[in-house]
Tab-separated table of C-alpha atoms in Angstrom:
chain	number	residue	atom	x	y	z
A	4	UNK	CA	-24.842	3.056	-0.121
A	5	UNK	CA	-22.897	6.470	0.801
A	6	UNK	CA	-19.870	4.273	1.793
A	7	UNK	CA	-20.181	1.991	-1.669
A	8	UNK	CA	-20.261	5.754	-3.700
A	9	UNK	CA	-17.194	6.655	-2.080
A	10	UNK	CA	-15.681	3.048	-2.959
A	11	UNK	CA	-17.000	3.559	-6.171
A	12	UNK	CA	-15.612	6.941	-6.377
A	13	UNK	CA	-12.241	5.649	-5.453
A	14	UNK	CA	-12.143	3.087	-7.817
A	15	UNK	CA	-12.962	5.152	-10.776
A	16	UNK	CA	-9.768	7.376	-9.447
A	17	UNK	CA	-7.587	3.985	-9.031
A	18	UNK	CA	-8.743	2.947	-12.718
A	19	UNK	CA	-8.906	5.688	-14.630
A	20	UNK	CA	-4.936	6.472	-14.892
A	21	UNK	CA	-4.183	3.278	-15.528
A	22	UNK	CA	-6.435	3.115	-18.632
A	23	UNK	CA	-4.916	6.753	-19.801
A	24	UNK	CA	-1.536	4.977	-19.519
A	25	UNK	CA	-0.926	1.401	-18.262
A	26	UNK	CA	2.817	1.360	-19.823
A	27	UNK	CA	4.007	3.960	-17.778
A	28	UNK	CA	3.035	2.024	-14.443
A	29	UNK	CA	4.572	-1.151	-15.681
A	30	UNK	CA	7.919	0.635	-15.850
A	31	UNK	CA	8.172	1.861	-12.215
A	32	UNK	CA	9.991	0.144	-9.778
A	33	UNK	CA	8.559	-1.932	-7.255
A	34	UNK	CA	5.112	-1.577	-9.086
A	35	UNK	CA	2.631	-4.782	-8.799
A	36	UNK	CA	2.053	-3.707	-12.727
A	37	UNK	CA	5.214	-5.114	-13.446
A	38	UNK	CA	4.026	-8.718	-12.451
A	39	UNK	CA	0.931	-8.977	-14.590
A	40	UNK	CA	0.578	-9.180	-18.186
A	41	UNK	CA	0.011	-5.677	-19.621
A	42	UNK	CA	-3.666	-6.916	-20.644
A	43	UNK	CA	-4.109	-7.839	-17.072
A	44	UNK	CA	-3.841	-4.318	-16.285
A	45	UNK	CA	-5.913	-2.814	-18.643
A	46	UNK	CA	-8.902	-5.648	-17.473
A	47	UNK	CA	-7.932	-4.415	-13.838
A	48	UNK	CA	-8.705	-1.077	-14.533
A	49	UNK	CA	-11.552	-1.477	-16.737
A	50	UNK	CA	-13.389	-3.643	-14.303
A	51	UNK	CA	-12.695	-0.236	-11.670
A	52	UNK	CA	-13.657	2.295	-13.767
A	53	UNK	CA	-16.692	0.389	-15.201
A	54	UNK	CA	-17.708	-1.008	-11.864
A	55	UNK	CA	-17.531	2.074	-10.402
A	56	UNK	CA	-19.138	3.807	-12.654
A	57	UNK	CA	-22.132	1.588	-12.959
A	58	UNK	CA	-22.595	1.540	-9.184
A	59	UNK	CA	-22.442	5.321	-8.447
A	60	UNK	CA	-25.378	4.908	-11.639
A	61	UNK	CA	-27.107	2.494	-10.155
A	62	UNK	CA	-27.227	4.317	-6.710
A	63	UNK	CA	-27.707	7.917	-8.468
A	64	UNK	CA	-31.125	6.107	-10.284
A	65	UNK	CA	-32.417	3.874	-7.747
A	66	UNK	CA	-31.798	1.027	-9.964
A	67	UNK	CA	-30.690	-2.042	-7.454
A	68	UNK	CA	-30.148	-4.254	-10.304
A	69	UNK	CA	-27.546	-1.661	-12.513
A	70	UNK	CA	-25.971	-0.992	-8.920
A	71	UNK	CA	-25.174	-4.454	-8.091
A	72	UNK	CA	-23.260	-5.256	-11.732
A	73	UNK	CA	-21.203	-2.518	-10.862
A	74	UNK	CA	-20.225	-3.903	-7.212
A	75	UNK	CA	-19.900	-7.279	-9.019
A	76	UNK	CA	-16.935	-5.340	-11.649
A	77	UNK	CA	-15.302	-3.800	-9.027
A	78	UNK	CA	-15.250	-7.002	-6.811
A	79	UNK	CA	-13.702	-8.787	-9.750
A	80	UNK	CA	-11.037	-5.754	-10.231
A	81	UNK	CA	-9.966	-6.125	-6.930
A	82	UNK	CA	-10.124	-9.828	-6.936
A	83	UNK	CA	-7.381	-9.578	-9.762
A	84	UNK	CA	-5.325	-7.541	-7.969
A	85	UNK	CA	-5.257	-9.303	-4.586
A	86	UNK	CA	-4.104	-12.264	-6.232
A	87	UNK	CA	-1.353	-10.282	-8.054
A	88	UNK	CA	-0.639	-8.751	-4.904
A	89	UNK	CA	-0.050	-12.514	-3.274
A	90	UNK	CA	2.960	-13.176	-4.639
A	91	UNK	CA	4.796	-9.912	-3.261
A	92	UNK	CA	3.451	-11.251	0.463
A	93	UNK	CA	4.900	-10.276	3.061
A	94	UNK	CA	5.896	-7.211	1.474
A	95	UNK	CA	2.360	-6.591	0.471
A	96	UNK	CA	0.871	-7.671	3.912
A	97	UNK	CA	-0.960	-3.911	4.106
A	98	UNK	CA	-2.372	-3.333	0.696
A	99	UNK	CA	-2.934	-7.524	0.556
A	100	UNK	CA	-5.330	-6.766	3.960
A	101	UNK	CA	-6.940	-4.057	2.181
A	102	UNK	CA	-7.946	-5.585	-0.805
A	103	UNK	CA	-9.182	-8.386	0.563
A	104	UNK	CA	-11.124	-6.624	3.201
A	105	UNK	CA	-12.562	-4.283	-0.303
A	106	UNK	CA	-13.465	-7.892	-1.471
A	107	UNK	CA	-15.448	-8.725	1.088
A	108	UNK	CA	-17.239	-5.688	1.273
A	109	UNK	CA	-18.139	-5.915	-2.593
A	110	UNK	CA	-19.668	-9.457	-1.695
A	111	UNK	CA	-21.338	-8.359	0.867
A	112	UNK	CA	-23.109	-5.312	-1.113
A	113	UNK	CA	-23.366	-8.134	-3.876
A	114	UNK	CA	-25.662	-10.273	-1.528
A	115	UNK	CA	-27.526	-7.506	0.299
A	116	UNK	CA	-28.463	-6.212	-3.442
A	117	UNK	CA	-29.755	-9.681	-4.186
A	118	UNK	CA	-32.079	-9.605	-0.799
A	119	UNK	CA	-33.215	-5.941	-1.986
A	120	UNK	CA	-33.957	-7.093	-5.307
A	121	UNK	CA	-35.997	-9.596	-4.654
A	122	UNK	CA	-37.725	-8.099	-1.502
A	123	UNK	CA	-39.117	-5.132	-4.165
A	124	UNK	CA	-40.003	-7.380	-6.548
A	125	UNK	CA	-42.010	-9.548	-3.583
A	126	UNK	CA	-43.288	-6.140	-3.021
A	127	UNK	CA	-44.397	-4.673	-6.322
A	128	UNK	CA	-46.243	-8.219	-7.273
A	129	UNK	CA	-48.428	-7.850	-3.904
A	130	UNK	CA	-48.876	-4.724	-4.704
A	131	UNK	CA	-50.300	-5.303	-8.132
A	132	UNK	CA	-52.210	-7.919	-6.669
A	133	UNK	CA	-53.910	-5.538	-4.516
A	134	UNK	CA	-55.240	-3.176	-7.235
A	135	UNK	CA	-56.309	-6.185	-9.119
């Protein structure tokens, strides 16, 4: 979880610009902005911001279930912006790696959540069972 803050963490910082101005971006040159639809980009960096903030939540509370929403948002911000970055291939060869490889790691987390999830809850009904 200390690397997924720190992804988190970064995409809040990726995100948050972007929602304080997404016109700006679309207007420089060379910017992947410029190929998607300005509502694109403000769903790009919603899904950071909010997935990264609900996962450095969900991590900060113990709270598996908050924590894996957020690594589901910012798996579907970067999602969006690997495919955007597709069309500027080869170009985009380095960034296009790195998001992908980001992708992956969010559905990894994704599934490893899922196993955690239900392992507790496996957990807290024995557990209950026991006192009973």
């Amino acid at each position: 979880t200390s690397i997924e803050f720190f992804l988190a963490i970064i995409a809040v910082l990726a995100g948050f610009p972007v929602l304080l101005d997404p016109f700006t971006l679309a207007f420089v040159p060379g910017s992947i902005e410029q190929l998607m639809p300005v509502w694109m980009v403000d769903l790009w960096a919603i899904q950071l911001v909010g997935g990264g903030t609900t996962t450095m939540v969900g991590i900060m509370r113990g709270d598996f279930r908050i924590e894996q929403i957020g690594v589901l948002l910012m798996f579907a911000g970067a999602f969006v912006y690997m495919i955007a970055l597709l069309t500027l291939l080869p170009t985009s060869w380095i960034a296009f790696v790195t998001y992908v490889l980001f992708c992956l790691a969010m559905i990894a987390r994704y599934w490893v959540l899922g196993k955690l999830i239900k392992l507790t809850g496996r957990l807290a009904r024995k557990s209950n069972a026991r006192k009973e």
